Short mmCIF file of C-alpha atoms in Angstrom, two decimals:
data_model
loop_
_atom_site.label_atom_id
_atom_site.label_comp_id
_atom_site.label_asym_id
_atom_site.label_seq_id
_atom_site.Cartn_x
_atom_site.Cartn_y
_atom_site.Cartn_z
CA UNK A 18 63.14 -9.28 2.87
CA UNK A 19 62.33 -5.90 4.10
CA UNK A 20 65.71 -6.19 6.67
CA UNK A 21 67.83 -6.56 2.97
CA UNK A 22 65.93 -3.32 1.85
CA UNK A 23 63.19 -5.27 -0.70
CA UNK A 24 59.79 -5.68 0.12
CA UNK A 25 56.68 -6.40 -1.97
CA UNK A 26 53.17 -4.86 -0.88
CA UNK A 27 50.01 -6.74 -2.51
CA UNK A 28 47.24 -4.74 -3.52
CA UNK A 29 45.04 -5.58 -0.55
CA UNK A 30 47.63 -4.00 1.83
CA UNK A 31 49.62 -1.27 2.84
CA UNK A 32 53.47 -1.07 4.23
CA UNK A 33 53.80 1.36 7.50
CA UNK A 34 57.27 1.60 7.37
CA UNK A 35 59.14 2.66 10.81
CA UNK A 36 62.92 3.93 11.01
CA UNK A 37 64.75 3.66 13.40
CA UNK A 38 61.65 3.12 15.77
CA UNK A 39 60.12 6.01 14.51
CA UNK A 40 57.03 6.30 12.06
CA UNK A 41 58.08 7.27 8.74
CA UNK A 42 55.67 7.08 5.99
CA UNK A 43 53.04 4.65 4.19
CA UNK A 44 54.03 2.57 1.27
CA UNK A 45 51.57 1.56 -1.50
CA UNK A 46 51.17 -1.76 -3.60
CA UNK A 47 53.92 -2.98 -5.85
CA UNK A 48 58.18 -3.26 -4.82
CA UNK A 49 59.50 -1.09 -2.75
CA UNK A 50 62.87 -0.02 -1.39
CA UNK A 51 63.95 0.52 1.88
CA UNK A 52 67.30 1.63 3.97
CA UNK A 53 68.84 -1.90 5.19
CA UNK A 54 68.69 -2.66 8.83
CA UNK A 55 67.27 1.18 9.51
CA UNK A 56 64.03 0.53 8.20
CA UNK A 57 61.55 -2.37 9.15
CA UNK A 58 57.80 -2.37 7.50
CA UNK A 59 54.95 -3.48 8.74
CA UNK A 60 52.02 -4.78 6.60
CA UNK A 61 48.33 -4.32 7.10
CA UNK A 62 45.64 -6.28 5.35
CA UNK A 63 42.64 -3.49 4.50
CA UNK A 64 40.32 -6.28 3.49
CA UNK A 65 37.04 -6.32 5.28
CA UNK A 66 37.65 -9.21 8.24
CA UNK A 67 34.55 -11.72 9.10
CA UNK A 68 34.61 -11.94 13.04
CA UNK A 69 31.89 -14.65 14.97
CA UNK A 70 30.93 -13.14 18.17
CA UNK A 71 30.61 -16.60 20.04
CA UNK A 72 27.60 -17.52 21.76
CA UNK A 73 26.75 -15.76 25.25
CA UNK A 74 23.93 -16.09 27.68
CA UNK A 75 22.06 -12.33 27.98
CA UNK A 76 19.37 -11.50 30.42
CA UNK A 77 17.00 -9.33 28.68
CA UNK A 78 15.28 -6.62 30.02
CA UNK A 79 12.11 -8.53 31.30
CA UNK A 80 14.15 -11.26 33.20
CA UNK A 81 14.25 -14.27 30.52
CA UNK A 82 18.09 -15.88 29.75
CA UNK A 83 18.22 -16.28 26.14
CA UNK A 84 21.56 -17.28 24.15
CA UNK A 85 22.96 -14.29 21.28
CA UNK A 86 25.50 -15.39 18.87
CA UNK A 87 26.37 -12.10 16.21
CA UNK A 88 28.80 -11.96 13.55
CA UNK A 89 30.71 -8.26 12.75
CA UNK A 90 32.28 -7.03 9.36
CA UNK A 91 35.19 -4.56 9.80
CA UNK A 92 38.08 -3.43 7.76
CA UNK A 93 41.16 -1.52 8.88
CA UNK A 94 40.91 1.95 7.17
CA UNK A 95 44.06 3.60 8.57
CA UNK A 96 47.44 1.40 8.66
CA UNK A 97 49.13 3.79 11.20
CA UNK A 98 46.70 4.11 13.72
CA UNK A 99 45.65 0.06 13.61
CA UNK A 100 48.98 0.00 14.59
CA UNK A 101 50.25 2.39 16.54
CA UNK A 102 47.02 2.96 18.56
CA UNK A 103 46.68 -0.44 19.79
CA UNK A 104 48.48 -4.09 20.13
CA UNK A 105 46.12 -6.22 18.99
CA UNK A 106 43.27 -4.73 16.68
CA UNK A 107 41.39 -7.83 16.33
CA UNK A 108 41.44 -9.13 19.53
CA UNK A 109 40.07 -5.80 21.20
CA UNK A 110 37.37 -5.84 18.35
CA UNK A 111 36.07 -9.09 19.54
CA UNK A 112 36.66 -8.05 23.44
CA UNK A 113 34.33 -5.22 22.68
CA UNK A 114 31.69 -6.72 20.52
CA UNK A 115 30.78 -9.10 23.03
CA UNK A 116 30.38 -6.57 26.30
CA UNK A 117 28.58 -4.52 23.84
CA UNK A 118 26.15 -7.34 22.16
CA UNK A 119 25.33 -7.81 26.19
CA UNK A 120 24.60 -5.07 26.76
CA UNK A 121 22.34 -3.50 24.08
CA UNK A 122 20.38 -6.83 24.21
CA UNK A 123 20.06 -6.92 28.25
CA UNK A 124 18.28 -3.40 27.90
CA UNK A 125 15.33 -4.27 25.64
CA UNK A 126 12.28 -6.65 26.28
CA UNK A 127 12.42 -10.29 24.54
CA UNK A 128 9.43 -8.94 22.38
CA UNK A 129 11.41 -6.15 21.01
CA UNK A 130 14.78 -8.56 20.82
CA UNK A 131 12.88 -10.90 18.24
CA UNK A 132 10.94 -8.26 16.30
CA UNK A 133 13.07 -5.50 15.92
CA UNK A 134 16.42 -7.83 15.63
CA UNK A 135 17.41 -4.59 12.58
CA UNK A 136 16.92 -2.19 15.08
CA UNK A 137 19.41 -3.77 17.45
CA UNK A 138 22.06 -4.36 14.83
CA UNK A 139 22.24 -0.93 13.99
CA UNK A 140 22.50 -0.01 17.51
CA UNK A 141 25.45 -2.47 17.84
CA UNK A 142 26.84 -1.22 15.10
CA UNK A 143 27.19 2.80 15.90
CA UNK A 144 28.69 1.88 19.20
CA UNK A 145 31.50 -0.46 17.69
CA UNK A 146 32.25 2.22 14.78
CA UNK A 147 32.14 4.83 17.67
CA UNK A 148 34.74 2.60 19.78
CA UNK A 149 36.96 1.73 16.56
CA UNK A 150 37.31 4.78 15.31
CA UNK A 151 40.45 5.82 16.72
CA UNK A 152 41.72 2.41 15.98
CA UNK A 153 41.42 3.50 12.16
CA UNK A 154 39.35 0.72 11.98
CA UNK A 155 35.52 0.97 10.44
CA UNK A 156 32.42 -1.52 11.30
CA UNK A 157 30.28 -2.37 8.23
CA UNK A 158 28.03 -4.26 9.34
CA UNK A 159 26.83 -6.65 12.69
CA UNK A 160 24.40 -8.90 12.45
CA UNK A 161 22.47 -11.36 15.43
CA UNK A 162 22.38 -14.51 13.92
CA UNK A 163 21.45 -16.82 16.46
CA UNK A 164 18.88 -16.27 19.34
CA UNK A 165 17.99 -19.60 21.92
CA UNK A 166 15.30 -19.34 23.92
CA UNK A 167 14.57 -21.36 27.05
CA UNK A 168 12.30 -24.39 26.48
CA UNK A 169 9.72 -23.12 28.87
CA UNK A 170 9.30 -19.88 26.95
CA UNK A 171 9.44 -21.69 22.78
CA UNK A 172 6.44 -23.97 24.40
CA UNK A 173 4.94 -20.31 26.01
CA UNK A 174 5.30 -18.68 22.55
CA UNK A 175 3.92 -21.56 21.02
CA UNK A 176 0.74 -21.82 22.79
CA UNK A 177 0.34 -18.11 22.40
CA UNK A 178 0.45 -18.33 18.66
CA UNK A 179 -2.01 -21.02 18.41
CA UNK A 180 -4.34 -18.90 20.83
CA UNK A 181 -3.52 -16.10 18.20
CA UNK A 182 -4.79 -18.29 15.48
CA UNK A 183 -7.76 -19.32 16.90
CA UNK A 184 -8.68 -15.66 17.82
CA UNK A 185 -8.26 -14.87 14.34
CA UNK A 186 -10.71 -17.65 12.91
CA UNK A 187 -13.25 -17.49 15.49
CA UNK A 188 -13.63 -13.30 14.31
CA UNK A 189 -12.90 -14.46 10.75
CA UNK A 190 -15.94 -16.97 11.39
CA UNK A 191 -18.10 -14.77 13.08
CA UNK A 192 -17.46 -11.70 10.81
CA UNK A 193 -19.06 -14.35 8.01
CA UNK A 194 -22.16 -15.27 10.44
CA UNK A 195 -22.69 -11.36 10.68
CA UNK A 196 -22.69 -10.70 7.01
CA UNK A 197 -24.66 -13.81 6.11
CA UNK A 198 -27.03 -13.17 8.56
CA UNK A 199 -27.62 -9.51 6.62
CA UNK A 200 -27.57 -11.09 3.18
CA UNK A 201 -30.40 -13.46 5.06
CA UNK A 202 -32.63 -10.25 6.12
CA UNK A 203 -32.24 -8.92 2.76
CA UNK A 204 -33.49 -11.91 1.03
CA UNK A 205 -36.49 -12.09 3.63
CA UNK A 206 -37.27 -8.42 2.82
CA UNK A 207 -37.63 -9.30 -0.86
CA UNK A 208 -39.67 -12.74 -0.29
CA UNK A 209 -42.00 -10.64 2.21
CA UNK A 210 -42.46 -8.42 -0.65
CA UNK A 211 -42.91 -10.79 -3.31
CA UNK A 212 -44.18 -14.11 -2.19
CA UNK A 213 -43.73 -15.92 -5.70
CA UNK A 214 -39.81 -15.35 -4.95
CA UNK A 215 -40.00 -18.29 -2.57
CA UNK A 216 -41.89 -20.67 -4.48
CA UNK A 217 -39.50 -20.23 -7.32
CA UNK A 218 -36.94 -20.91 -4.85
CA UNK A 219 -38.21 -24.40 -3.83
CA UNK A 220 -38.47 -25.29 -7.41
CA UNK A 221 -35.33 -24.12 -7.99
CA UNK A 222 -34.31 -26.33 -5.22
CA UNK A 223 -35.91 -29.35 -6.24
CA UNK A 224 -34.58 -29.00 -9.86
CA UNK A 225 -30.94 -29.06 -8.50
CA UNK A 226 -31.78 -32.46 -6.25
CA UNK A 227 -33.22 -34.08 -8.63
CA UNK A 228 -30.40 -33.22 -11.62
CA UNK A 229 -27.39 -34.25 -8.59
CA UNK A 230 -29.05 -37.65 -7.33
CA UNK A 231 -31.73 -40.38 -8.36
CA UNK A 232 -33.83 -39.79 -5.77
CA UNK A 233 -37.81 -39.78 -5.08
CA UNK A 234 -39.41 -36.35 -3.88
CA UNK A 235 -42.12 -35.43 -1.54
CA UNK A 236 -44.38 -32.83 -2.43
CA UNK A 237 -45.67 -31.71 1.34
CA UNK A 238 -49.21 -30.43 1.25
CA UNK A 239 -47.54 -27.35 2.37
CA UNK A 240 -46.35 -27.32 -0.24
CA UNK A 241 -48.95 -28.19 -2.85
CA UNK A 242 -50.45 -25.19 -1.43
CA UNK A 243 -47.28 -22.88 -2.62
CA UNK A 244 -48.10 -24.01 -5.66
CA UNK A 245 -51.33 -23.38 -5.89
CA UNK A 246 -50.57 -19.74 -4.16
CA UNK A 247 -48.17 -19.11 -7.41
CA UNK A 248 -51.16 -20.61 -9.70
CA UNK A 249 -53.45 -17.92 -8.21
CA UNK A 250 -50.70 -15.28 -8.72
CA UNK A 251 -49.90 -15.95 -12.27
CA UNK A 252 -53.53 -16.80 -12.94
CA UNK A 253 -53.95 -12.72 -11.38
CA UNK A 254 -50.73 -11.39 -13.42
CA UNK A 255 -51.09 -12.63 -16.85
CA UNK A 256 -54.40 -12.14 -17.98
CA UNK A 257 -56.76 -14.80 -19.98
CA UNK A 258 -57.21 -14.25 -23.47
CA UNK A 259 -60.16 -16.47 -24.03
CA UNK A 260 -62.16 -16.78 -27.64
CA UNK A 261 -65.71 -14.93 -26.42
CA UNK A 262 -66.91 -18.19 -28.68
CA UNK A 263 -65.21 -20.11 -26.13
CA UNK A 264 -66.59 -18.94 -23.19
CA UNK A 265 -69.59 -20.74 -21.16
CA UNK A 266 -72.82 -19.48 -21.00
#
């Protein structure tokens, strides 16, 4: 319609209208008039475009071939120049995003590829907006989204996270030995100052067998002699009240 002079421009876009070859202004949303046959319009979408940046085999900085797949977010923000500055916006866009996925993920370690994936997405994404920019066309946002990793190196990883556990209970385990053993050496300090502690210990002991099981218990000698060793103490700490009418003699 815009050869008869009519043309409608949605809200999402914009009309660059050229006459007679030559740029002539910007038209907003809604129906709009132009000179028949003089003036032709083009339309640009300004809403943000979802490109997949398909899946490419990268050699990372310390030698290993690992697979990137990325998706970028971009929006035209200038009509005229996402026109006039180039053929084909979206083409170049994904021409560029993959040479520069490549090539910010070739020059870092596998380590820092997997850790600091934000790190590299940001990266990514300055160069693009740098790139697009006098396209009149702004990145939002890139994001890695898929990362394959050789067999050889998923079983490598794997066996050095399970190494990684084990390191982590075997100082987890020992860390408890350490501070039992301390608890241990404080309990023997108080038992080497106060004998009776043990004895009420064993009892203590033998009270909690016999209340979990039905079970017959052993008094040692041994430890007929404890008791008669915490006899002789609380015969020495509590003193004997006798009746002198009592007493013997």
């Amino acid at each position: 319609m815009s050869n008869l002079g009519m043309a409608i421009v949605r809200q999402f876009e914009r009309g660059v209208v050229f006459r007679l070859g030559k740029l002539h202004n910007v038209r907003e949303p809604g129906w709009r008039f132009m000179i028949p046959l003089a003036d032709k319009m083009r339309k640009v979408s300004l809403r943000t475009v979802t490109m997949p940046i398909q899946s490419q085999q990268v050699i990372t900085k310390d030698n290993v071939s690992i697979g990137v797949a990325a998706v970028a977010y971009f929006r035209r923000v200038d009509p005229v120049k996402s026109i006039v500055e180039i053929e084909n916006v979206e083409a170049a866009i994904s021409q560029i995003a993959q040479t520069t996925v490549r090539n910010v993920v070739g020059r870092s370690p596998l380590d820092h590829v997997l850790a600091e994936t934000e790190t590299l997405n940001e990266a990514i994404k300055e160069i693009l907006d740098t790139t697009t920019e006098r396209w009149g066309v702004l990145v939002e946002l890139v994001e890695l989204k898929d990362i394959e990793l050789p067999q050889s190196m998923q079983r490598a990883m794997a066996r050095e996270a399970e190494a990684e556990r084990e390191k982590r209970g075997k100082i987890i385990a020992a860390e408890g030995e350490a501070l039992s053993a301390g608890k241990l050496a404080e309990a023997a300090d108080v038992i080497a100052h106060h004998p009776i502690a043990l004895q009420l210990r064993n009892l203590q002991v033998l009270g909690e067998i016999a209340i979990e099981r039905n079970s017959t218990i052993v008094f040692p000698a041994q430890f007929m002699d404890s008791v008669r060793t915490m006899n002789s103490f609380l015969d020495r700490e509590i003193p004997a009240a006798r009746d002198p009418l009592g007493q013997l003699g």
